[in-house]
PDB file of C-alpha atoms in Angstrom:
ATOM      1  CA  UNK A   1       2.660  18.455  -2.291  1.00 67.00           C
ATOM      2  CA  UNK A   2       2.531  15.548  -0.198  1.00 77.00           C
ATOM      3  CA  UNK A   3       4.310  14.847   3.220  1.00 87.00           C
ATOM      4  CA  UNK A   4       2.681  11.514   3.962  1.00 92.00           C
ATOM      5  CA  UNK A   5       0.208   8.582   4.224  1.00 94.00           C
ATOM      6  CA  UNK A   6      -1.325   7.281   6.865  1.00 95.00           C
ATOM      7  CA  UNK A   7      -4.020   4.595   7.379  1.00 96.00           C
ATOM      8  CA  UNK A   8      -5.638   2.882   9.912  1.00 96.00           C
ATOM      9  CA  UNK A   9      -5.039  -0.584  11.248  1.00 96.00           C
ATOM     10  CA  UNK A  10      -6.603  -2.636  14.033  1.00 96.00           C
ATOM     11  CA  UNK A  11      -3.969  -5.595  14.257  1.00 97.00           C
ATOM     12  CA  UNK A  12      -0.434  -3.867  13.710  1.00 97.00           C
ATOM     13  CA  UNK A  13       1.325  -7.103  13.310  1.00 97.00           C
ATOM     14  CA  UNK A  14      -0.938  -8.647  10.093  1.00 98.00           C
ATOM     15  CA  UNK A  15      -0.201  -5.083   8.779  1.00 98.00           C
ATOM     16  CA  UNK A  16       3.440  -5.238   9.411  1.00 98.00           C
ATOM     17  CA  UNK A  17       3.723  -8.340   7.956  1.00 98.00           C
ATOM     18  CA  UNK A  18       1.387  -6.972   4.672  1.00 98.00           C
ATOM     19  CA  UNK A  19       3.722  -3.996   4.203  1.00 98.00           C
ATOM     20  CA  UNK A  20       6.833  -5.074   4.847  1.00 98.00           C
ATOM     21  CA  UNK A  21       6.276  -7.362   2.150  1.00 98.00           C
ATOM     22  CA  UNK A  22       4.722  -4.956  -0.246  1.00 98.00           C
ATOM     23  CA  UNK A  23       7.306  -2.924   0.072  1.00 97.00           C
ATOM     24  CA  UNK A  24      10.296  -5.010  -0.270  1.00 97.00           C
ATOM     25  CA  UNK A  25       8.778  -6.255  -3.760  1.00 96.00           C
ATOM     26  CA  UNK A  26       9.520  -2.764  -5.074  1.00 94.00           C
ATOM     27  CA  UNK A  27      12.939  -2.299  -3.114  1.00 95.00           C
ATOM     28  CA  UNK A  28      11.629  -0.084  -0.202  1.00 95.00           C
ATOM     29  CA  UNK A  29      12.577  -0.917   3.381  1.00 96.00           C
ATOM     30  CA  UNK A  30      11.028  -2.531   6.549  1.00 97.00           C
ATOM     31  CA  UNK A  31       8.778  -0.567   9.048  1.00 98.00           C
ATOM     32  CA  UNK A  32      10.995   1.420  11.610  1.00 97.00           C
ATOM     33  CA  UNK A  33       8.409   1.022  14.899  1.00 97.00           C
ATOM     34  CA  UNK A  34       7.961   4.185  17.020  1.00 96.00           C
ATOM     35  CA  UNK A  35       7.172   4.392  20.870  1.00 95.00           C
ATOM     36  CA  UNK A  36       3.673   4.899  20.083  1.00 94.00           C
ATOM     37  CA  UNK A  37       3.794   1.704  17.615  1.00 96.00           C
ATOM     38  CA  UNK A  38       3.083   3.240  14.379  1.00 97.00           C
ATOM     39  CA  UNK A  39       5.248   1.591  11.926  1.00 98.00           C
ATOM     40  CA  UNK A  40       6.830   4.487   9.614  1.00 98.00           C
ATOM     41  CA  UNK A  41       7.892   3.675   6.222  1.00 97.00           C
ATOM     42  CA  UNK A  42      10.097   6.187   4.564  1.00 96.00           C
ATOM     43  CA  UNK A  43      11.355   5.782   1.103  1.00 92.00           C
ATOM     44  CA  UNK A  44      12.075   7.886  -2.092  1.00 90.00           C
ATOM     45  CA  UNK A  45      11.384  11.273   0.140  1.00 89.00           C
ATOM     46  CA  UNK A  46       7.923  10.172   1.527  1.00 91.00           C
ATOM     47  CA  UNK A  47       6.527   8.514   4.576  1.00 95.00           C
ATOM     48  CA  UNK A  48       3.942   5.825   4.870  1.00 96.00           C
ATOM     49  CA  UNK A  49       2.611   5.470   8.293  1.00 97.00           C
ATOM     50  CA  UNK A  50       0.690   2.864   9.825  1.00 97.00           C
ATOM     51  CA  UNK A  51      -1.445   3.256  13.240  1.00 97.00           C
ATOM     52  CA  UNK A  52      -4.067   1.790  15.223  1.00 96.00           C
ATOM     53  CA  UNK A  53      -6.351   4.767  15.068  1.00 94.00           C
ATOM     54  CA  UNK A  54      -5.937   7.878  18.035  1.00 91.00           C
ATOM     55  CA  UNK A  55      -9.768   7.754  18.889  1.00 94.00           C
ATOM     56  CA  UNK A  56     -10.286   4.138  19.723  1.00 92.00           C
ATOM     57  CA  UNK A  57     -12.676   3.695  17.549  1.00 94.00           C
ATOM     58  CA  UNK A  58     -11.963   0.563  14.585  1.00 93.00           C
ATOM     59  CA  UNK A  59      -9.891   0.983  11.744  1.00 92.00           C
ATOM     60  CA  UNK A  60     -11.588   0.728   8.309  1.00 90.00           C
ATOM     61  CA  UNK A  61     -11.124   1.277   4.514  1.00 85.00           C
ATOM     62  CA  UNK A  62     -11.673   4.736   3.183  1.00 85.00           C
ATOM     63  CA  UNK A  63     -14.867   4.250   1.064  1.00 81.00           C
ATOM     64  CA  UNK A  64     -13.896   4.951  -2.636  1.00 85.00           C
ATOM     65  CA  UNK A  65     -10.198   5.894  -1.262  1.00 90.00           C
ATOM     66  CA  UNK A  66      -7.399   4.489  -3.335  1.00 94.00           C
ATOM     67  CA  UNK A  67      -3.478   4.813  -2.444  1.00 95.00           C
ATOM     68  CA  UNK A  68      -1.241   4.913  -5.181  1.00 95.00           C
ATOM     69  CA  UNK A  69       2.335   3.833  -5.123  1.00 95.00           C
ATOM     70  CA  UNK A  70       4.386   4.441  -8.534  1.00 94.00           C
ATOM     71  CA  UNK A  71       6.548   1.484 -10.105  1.00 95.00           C
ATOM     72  CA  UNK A  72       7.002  -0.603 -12.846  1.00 96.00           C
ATOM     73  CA  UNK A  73       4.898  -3.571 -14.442  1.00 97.00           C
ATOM     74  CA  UNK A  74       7.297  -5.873 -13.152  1.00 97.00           C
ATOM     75  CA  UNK A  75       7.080  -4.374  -9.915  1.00 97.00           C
ATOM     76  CA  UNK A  76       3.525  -4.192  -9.939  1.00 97.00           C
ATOM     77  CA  UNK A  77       3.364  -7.721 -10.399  1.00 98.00           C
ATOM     78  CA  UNK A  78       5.709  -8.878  -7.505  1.00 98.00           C
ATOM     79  CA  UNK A  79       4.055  -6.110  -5.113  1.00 98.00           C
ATOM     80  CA  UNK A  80       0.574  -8.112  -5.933  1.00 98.00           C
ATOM     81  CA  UNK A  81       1.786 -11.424  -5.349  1.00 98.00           C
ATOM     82  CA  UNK A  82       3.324 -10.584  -2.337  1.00 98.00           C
ATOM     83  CA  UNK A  83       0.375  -8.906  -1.122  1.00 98.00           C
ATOM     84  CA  UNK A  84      -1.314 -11.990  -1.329  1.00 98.00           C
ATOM     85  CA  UNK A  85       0.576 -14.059   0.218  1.00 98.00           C
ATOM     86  CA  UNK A  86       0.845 -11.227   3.027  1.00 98.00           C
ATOM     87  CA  UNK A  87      -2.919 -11.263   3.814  1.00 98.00           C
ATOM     88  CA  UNK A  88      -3.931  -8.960   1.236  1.00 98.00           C
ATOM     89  CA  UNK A  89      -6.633  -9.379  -1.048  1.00 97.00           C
ATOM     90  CA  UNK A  90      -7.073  -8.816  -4.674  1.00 97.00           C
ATOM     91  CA  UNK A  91      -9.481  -6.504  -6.105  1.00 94.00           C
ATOM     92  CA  UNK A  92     -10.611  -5.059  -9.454  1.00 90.00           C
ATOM     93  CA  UNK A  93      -9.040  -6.672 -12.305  1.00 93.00           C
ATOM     94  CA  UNK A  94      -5.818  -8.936 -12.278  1.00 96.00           C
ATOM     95  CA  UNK A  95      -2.689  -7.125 -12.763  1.00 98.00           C
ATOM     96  CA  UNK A  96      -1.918  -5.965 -16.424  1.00 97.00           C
ATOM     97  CA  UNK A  97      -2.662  -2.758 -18.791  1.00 97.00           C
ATOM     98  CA  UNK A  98      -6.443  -1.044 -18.897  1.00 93.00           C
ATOM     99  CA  UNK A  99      -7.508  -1.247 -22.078  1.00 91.00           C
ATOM    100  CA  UNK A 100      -7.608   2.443 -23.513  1.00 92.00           C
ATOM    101  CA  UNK A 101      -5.458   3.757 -21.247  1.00 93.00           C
ATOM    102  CA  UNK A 102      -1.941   4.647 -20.753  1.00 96.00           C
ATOM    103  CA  UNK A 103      -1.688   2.635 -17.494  1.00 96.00           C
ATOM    104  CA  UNK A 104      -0.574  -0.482 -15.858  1.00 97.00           C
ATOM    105  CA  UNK A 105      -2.547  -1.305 -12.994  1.00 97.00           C
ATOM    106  CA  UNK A 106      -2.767  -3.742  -9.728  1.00 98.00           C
ATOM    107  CA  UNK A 107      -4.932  -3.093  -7.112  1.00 97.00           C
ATOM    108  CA  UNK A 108      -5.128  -4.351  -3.102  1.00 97.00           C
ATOM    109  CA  UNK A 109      -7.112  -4.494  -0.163  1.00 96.00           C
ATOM    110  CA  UNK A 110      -4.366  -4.850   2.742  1.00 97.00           C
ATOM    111  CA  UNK A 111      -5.912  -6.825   6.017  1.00 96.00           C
ATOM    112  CA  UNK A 112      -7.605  -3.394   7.245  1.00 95.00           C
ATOM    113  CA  UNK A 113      -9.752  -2.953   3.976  1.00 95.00           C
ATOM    114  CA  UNK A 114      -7.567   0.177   2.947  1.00 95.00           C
ATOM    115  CA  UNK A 115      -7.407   0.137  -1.461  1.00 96.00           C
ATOM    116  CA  UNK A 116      -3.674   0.052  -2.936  1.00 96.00           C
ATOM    117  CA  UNK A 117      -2.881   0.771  -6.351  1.00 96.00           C
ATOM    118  CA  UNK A 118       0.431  -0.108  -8.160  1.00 97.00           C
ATOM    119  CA  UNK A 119       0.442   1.909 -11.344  1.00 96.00           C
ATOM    120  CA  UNK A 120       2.807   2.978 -13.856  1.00 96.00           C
ATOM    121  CA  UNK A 121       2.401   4.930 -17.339  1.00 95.00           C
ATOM    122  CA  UNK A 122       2.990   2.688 -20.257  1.00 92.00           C
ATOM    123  CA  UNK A 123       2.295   4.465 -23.209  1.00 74.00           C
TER     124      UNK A 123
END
């Protein structure tokens, strides 16, 4: 159903470093930089695109929007810490299962306030 992703960032370079280190902790690949100096992200048959935003106006988190990427618990856990140590910011609960529920779960805020969510089904 979905092509894409795109979110909004004011300083491309903090979110280029974020990413590219989110992403390599679950094997997917560096940003490819187009002329207008989105970074593109393309792996398993999608596209995650990252852009200053087209009106000029600042970039901010969607308010009670969450982006989900599907791995493992091991994954999960490297994609967190290097998150962290990207710029991100934790959020909700530490990495690990949710009690009553089939999931394993670690969330992110990346420099631009957008919510990440690692998540993979357990049970």
């Amino acid at each position: 159903m979905f092509s894409h992703v795109m979110v909004g960032a004011d300083d491309i370079d903090a979110a280029k470093k974020f990413y590219d280190a989110t992403f390599a902790a679950f094997g997917g690949p560096e940003a490819i930089t187009d002329p207008k100096g989105r970074l593109i992200y393309q792996h398993n048959g999608g596209l995650f695109i990252v852009t200053k935003p087209i009106n000029g106006e600042p970039a901010c988190g969607a308010n009670g929007g969450t982006i989900g990427f599907r791995m493992n618990p091991e994954q999960a856990n490297a994609w967190h810490a290097a998150g962290v140590a990207a710029g991100g910011t934790a959020c909700e609960d530490p990495p690990g299962p949710r009690e009553g529920s089939p999931y394993y779960l670690a969330y992110l805020r990346d420099p631009a306030g957008n919510k990440l969510c690692a998540l993979d089904i357990i049970a």
